[in-house]
Short mmCIF file of C-alpha atoms and ligand atoms in Angstrom, two decimals:
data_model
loop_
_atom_site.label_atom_id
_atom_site.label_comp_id
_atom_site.label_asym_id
_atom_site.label_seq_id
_atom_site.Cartn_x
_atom_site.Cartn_y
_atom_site.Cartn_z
CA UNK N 170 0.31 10.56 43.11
CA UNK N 171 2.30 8.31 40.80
CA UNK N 172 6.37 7.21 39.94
CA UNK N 173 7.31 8.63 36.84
CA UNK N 174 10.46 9.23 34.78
CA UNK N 175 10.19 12.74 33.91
CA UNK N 176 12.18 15.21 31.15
CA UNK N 177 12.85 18.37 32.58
CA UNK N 178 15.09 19.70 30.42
CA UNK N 179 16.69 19.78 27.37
CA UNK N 180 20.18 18.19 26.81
CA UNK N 181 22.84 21.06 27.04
CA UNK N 182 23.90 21.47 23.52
CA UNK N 183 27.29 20.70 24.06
CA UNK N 184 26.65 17.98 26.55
CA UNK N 185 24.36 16.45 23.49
CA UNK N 186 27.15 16.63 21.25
CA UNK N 187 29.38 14.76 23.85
CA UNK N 188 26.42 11.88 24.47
CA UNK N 189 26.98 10.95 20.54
CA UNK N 190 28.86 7.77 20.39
CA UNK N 191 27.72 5.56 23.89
CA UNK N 192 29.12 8.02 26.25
CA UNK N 193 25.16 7.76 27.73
CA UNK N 194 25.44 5.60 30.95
CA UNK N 195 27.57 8.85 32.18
CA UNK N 196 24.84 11.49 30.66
CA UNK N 197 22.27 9.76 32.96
CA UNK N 198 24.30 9.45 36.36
CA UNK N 199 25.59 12.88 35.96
CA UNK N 200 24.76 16.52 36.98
CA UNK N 201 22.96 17.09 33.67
CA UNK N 202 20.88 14.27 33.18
CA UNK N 203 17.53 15.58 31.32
CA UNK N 204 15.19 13.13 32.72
CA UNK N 205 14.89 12.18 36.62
CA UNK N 206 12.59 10.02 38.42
CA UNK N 207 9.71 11.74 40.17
CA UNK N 208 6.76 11.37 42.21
CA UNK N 209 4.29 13.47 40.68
CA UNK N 210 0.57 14.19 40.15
CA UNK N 211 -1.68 11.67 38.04
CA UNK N 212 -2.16 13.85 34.85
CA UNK N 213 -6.38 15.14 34.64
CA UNK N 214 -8.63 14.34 32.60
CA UNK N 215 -8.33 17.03 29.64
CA UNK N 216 -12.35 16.76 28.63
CA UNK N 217 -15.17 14.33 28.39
CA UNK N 218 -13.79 11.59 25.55
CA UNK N 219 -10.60 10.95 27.58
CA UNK N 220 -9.88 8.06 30.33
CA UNK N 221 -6.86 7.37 32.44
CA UNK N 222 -5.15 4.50 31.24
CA UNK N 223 -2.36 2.34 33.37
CA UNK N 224 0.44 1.42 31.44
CA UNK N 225 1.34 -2.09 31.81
CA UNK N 226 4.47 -2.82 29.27
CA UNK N 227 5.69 0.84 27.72
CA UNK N 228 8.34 0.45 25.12
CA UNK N 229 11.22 2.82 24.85
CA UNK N 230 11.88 3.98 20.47
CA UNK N 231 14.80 5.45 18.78
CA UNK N 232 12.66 8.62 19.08
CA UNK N 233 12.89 9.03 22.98
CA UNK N 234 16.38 8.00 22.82
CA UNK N 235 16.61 11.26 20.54
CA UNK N 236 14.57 13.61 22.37
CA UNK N 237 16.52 12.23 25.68
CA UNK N 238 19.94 12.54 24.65
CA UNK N 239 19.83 16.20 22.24
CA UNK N 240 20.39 14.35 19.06
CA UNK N 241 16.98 15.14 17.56
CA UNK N 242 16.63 18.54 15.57
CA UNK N 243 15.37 21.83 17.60
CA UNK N 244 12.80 21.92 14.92
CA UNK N 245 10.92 19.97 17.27
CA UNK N 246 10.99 22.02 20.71
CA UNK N 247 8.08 24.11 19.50
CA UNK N 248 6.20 20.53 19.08
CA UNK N 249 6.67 19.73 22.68
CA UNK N 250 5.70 21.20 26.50
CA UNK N 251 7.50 20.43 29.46
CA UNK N 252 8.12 18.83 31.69
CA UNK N 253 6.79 16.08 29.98
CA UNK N 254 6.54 12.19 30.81
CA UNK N 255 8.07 9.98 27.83
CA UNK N 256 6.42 6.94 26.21
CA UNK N 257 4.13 6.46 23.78
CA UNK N 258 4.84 2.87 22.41
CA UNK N 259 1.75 1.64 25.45
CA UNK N 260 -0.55 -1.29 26.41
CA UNK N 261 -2.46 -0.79 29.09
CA UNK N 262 -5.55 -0.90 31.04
CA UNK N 263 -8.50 1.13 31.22
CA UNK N 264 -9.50 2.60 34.37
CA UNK N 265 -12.38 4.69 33.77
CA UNK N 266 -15.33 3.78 30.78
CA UNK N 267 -14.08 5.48 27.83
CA UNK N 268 -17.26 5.58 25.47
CA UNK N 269 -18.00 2.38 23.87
CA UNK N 270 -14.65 1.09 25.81
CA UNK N 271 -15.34 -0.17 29.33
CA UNK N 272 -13.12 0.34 32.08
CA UNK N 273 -10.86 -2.53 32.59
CA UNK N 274 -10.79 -2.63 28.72
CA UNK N 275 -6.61 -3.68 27.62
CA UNK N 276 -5.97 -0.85 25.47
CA UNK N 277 -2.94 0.12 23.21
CA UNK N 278 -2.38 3.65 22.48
CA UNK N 279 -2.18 5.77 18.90
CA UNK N 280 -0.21 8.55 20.39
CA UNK N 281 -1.05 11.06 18.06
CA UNK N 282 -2.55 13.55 19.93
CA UNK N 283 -4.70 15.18 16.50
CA UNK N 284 -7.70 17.25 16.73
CA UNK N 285 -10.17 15.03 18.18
CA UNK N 286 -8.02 14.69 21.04
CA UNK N 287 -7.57 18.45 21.28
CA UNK N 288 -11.69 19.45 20.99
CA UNK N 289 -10.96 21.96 18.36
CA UNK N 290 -12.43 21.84 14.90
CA UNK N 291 -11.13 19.05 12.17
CA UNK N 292 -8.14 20.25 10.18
CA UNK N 293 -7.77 19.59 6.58
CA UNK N 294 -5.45 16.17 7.38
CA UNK N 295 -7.87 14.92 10.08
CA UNK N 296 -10.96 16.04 8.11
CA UNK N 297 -9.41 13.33 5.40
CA UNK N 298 -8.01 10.68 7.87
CA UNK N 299 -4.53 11.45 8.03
CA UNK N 300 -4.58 12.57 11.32
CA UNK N 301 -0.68 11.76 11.92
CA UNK N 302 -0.82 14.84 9.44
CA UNK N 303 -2.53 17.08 12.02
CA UNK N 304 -2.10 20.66 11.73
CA UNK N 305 -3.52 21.82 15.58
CA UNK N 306 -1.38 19.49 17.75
CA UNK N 307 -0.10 22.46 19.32
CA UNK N 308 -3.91 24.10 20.94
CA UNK N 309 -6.74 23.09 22.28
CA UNK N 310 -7.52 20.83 25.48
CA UNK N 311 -4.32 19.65 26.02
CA UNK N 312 -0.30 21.72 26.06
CA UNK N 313 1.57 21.45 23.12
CA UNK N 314 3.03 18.10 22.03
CA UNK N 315 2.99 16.08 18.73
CA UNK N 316 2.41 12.95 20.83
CA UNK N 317 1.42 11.67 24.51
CA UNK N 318 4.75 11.02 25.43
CA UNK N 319 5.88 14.80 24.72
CA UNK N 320 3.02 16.84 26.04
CA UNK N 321 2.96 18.02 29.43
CA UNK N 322 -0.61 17.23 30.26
CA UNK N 323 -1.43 13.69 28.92
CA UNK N 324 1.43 11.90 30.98
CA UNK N 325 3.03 9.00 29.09
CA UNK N 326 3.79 5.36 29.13
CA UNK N 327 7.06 5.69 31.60
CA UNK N 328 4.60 6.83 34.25
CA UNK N 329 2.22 5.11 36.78
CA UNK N 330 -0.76 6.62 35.04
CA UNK N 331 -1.47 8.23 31.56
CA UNK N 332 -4.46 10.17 30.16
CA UNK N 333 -5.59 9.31 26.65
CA UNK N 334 -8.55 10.28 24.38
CA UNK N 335 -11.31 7.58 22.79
CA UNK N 336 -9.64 8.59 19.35
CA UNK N 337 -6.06 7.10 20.69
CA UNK N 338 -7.74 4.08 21.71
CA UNK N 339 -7.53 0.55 20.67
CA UNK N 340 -8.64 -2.21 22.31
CA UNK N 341 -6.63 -5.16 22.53
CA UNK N 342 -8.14 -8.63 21.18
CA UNK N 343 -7.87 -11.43 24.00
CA UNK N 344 -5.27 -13.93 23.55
CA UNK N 345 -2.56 -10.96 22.01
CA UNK N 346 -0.14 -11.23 24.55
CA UNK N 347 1.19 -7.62 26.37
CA UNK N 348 4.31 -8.67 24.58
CA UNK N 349 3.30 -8.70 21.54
CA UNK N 350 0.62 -5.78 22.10
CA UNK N 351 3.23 -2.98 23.34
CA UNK N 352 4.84 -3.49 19.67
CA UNK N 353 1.65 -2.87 18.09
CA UNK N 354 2.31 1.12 17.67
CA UNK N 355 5.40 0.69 16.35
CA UNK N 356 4.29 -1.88 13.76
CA UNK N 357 1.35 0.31 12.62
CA UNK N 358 4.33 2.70 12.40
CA UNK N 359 6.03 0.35 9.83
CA UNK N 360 2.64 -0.47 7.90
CA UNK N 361 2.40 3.26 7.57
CA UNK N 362 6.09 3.17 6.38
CA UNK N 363 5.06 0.50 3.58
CA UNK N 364 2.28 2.23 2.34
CA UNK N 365 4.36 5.19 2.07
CA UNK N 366 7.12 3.46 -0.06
CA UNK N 367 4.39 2.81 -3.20
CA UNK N 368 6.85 -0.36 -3.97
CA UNK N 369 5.64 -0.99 -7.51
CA UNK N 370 5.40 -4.44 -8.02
CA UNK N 371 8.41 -6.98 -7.98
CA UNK N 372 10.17 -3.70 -7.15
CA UNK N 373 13.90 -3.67 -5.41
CA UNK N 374 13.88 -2.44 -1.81
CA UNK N 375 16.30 -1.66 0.01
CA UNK N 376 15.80 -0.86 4.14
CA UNK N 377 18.88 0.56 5.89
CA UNK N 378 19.09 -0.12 9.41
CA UNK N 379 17.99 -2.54 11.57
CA UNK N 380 16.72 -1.77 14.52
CA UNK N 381 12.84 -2.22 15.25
CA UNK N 382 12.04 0.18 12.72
CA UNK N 383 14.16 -1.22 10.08
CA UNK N 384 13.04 -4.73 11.05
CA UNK N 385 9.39 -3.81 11.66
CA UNK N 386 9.34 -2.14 8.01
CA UNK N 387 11.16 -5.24 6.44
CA UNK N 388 8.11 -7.37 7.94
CA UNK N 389 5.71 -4.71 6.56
CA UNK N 390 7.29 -4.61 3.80
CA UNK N 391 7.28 -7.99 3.04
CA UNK N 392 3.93 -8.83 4.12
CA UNK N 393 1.69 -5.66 2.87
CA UNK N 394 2.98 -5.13 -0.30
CA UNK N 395 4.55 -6.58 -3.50
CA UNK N 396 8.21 -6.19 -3.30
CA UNK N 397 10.17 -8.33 -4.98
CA UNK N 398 14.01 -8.23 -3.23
CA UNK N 399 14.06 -6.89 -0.12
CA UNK N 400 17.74 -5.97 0.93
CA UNK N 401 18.58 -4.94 4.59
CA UNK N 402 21.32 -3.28 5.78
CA UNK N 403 22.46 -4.77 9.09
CA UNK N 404 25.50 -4.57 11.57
CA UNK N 405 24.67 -7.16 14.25
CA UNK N 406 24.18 -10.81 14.13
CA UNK N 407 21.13 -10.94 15.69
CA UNK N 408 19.40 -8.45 13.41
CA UNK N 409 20.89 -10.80 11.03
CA UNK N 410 18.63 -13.31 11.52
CA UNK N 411 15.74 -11.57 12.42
CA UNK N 412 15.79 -9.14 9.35
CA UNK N 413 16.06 -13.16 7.55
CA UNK N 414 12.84 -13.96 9.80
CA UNK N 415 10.79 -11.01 8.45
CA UNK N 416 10.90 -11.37 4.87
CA UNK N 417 14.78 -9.92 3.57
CA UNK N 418 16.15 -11.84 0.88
CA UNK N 419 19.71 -10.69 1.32
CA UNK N 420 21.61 -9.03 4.28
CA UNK N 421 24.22 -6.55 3.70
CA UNK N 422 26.96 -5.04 5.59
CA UNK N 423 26.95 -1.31 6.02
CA UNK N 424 30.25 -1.01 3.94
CA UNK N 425 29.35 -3.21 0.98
CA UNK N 426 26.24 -1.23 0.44
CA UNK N 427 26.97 0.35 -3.01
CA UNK N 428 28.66 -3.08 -3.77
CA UNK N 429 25.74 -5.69 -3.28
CA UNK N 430 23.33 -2.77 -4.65
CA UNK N 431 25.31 -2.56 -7.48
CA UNK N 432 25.32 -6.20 -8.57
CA UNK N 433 21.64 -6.94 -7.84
CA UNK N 434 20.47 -4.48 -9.74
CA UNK N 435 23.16 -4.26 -12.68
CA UNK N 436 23.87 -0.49 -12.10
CA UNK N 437 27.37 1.48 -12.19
CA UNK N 438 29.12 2.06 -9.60
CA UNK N 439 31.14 5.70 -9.52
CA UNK N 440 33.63 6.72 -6.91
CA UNK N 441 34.03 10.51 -6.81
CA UNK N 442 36.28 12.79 -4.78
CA UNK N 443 36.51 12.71 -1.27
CA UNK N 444 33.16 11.35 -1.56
CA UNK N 445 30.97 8.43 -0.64
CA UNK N 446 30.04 5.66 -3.24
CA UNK N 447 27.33 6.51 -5.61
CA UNK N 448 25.27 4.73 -8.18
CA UNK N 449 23.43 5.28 -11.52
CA UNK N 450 20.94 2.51 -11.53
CA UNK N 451 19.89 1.16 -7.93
CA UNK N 452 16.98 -0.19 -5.91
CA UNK N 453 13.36 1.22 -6.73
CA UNK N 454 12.73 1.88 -2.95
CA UNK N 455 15.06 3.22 -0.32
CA UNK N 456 13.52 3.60 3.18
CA UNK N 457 16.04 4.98 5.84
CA UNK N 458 15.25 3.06 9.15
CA UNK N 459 18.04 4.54 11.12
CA UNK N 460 17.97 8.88 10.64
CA UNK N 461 22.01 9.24 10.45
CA UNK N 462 23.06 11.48 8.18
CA UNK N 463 25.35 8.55 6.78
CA UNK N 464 21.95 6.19 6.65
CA UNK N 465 20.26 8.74 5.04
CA UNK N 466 23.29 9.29 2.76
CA UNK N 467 23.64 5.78 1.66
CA UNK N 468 19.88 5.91 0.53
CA UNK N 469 19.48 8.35 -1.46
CA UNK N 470 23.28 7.37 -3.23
CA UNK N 471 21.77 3.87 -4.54
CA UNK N 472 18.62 4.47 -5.22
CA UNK N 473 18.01 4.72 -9.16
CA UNK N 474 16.61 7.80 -11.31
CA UNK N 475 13.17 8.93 -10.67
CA UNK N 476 13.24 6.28 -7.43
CA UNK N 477 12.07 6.53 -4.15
CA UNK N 478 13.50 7.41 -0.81
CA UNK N 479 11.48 6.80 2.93
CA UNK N 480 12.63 8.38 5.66
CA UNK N 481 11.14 6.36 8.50
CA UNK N 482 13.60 7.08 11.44
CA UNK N 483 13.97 10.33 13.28
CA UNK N 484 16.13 12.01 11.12
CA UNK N 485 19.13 13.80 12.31
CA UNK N 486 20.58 17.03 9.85
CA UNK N 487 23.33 16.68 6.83
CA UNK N 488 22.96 14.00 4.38
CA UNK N 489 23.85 15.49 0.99
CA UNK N 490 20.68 16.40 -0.66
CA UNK N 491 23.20 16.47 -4.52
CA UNK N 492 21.12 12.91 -5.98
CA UNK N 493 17.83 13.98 -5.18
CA UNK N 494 17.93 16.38 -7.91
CA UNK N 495 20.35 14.80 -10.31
CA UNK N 496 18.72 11.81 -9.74
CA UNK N 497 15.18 13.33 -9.56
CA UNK N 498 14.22 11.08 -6.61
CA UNK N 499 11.58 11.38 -4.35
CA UNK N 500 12.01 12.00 -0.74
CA UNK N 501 8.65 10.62 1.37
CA UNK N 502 8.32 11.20 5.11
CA UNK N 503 7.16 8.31 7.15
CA UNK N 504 5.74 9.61 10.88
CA UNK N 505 3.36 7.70 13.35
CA UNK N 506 0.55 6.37 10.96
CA UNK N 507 -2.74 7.28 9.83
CA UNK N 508 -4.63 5.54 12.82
CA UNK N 509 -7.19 2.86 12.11
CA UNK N 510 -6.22 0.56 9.03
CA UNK N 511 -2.99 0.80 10.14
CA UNK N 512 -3.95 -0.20 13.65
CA UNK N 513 -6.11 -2.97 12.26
CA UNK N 514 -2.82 -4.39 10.03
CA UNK N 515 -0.33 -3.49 12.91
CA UNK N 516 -2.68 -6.23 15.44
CA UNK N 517 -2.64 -8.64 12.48
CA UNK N 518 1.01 -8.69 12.29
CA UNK N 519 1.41 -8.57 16.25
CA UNK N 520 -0.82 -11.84 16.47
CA UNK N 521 1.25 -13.76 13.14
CA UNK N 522 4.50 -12.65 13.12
CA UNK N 523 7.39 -14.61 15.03
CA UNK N 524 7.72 -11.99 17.09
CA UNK N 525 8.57 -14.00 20.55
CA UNK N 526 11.48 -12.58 21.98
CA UNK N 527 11.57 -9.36 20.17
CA UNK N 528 11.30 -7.41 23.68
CA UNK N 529 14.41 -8.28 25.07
CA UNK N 530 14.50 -6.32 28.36
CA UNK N 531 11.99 -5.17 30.66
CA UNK N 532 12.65 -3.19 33.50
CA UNK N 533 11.01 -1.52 36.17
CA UNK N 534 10.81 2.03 36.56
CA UNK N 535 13.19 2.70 39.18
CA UNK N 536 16.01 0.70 36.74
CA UNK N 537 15.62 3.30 34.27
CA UNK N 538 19.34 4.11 33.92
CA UNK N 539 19.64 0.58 32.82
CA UNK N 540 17.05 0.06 30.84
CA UNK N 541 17.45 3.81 28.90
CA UNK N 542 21.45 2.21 28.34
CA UNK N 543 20.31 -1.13 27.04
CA UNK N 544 18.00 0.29 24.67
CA UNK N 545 21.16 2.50 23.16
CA UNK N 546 22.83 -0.21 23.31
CA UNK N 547 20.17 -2.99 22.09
CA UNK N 548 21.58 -3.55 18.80
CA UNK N 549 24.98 -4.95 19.80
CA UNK N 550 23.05 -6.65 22.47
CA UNK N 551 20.84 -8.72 20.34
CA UNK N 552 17.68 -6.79 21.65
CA UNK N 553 15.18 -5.19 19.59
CA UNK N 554 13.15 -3.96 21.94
CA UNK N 555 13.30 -2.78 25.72
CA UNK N 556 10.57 -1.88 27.51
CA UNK N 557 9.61 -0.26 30.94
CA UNK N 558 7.63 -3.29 32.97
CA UNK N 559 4.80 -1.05 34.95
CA UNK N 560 3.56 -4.16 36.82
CA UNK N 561 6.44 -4.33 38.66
CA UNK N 562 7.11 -0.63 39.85
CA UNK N 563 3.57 0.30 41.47
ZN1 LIG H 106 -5.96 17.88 12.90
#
């Protein structure tokens, strides 16, 4: 048996709409809460190739938040089973031999659970590598579920115990820090998010939001590929100087967006009715690190002709689709990464980055109310990054 935080059910609809706008300390005291605290079954092993792995540090991502609260689209219930155990940003430690991997190995997690993990035969994306692209994540050995973290077999990092196959696995060099190594998925997440944004070089970018994904891209960004000015958008002091740390060259308020665009990159600025801001001209690269409609929005209304638009958050529905086809931009998606070389890049950057600090909270299990409201809350805290402290809840 194990403590785990468990989602049961979905957010109400109208409950979800209600949660919008920090109303979520009173979602997750209340009658309707959609994830409880349980003592439940260790998850089984799925198939030879898998291992149970203990969570040590288990970080909580816009994602969950999503997923937790109803604001993510109902596209995505036919991508999960439940009840499911959340978490899939993991280090932890080995507890059976894993193939090459010995038990006791520290391990972080790709969560991607793609066809190798499943026992079924390679899909076009795996076939070629992409397995974040992977067609059969709903069949095979394991329930339906894009990720560990949304399936209901595999457990997940908010949980005593998790099961994970060799493919998800990758051992963690000595001297990384847990720390440092529980950001490690969500940084191959933002390598994955630089690759995707082809910045040619000396290009403009500009990344709105920042949050860890924003941040994590803007130190991806920076590092991986040739951009010339970076611009972030950023509401919180904090973020401020972090955004500074990893590589922006100029921070912008969420108002002056079309503003600052505007003069850095000599464009025109048009106001039209009861509408937002637009430009013709505009940065090269847009990558949406937030997923709000108005995030969204403001990317695709300064980015210039023929440009290029990443959306790397969870996206929510509505932005106005009207300038990628007068503007003839190009929307790319940005989701989990394509496994190895970003891995390999992602531990590169978790070992050299100044990344002390950057998990902010840590809290045991049984403080999940807390730590689930922090993380909502982590920007206007200061926090980047809360995580769920496993050592201290067995
Ligand atoms: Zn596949």
């Amino acid at each position: 048996m194990m403590l785990a935080l468990e989602m049961y059910r979905s957010l109400p609809r109208y409950i979800a709409a209600r949660a919008m706008g920090g109303r979520i300390p009173g979602i997750l005291t209340g009658p309707a809460a959609p994830v409880r605290l349980v003592t439940r079954d260790e998850p089984r092993l799925a198939a030879p190739g898998w291992a149970r792995v203990k969570p040590v540090l288990s970080g909580i991502c816009g994602s969950d938040l999503g997923a937790l609260f109803g604001q993510t689209s109902l596209y995505f219930s036919a991508l999960v089973s439940m009840p499911f155990v959340p978490g899939h940003e993991v280090v932890g430690v080995l507890q059976d031999d894993c193939d090459d991997l010995p038990k006791g190995t520290r391990v972080v997690l790709d969560p991607v659970l793609s066809c190798a993990a499943r026992g079924v035969e390679r899909c076009e994306s795996c076939a070629s590598g992409q397995t974040n692209r992977c067609d059969r994540i709903t069949v095979g050995h394991v329930s339906p579920g894009l990720q560990t973290g949304y399936c209901a077999d595999t457990g997940g990092g908010w949980g005593g115990v998790l099961v994970a196959h060799r493919s998800q696995l990758h051992a963690v060099p000595e001297g990384l820090s847990d720390e440092r190594a529980v950001l490690v998925e969500p940084l191959a997440c933002a390598v994955h998010t630089a690759q995707r944004a082809e910045v040619p070089d000396g290009g403009s970018v500009l990344v709105s939001g920042a949050g860890a994904v924003g941040l994590f891209a803007t130190l991806a960004l920076r590092e991986l590929t040739n951009a010339g000015r970076i611009s972030v958008v950023a509401k919180h002091p904090r973020q401020r100087e972090l955004a500074k740390a990893f590589g922006a060259s100029d921070i912008v308020a969420p108002d002056e967006v079309p503003a600052r665009v505007r003069r850095a990159t000599q464009a025109f600025r048009l106001a039209p009715e009861r509408s937002a801001e637009f430009l013709l001209g505009g940065v090269d690269v847009a990558v949406d690190a937030v997923g709000s409609k108005d995030s969204l929005g403001t990317a695709l209304r300064v980015t210039k002709a023929g440009g290029r638009v990443v959306v790397s958050g969870m996206p929510s529905t509505g932005a106005d689709l009207s300038p990628v086809w007068f503007r003839e931009l190009t929307v790319a998606g940005s989701y989990a990464s394509r496994g190895g070389d970003a891995f390999d890049k992602a531990f590169d950057l978790a070992a050299s980055a100044s990344l002390d600090g950057v998990v902010g909270g840590r809290y045991p299990l049984y403080r999940w109310r807390e730590a689930l409201d922090h993380a909502h809350s982590a920007g206007r805290l200061g926090t980047v990054k809360v995580a769920f402290d496993l050592r201290s809840s067995r």
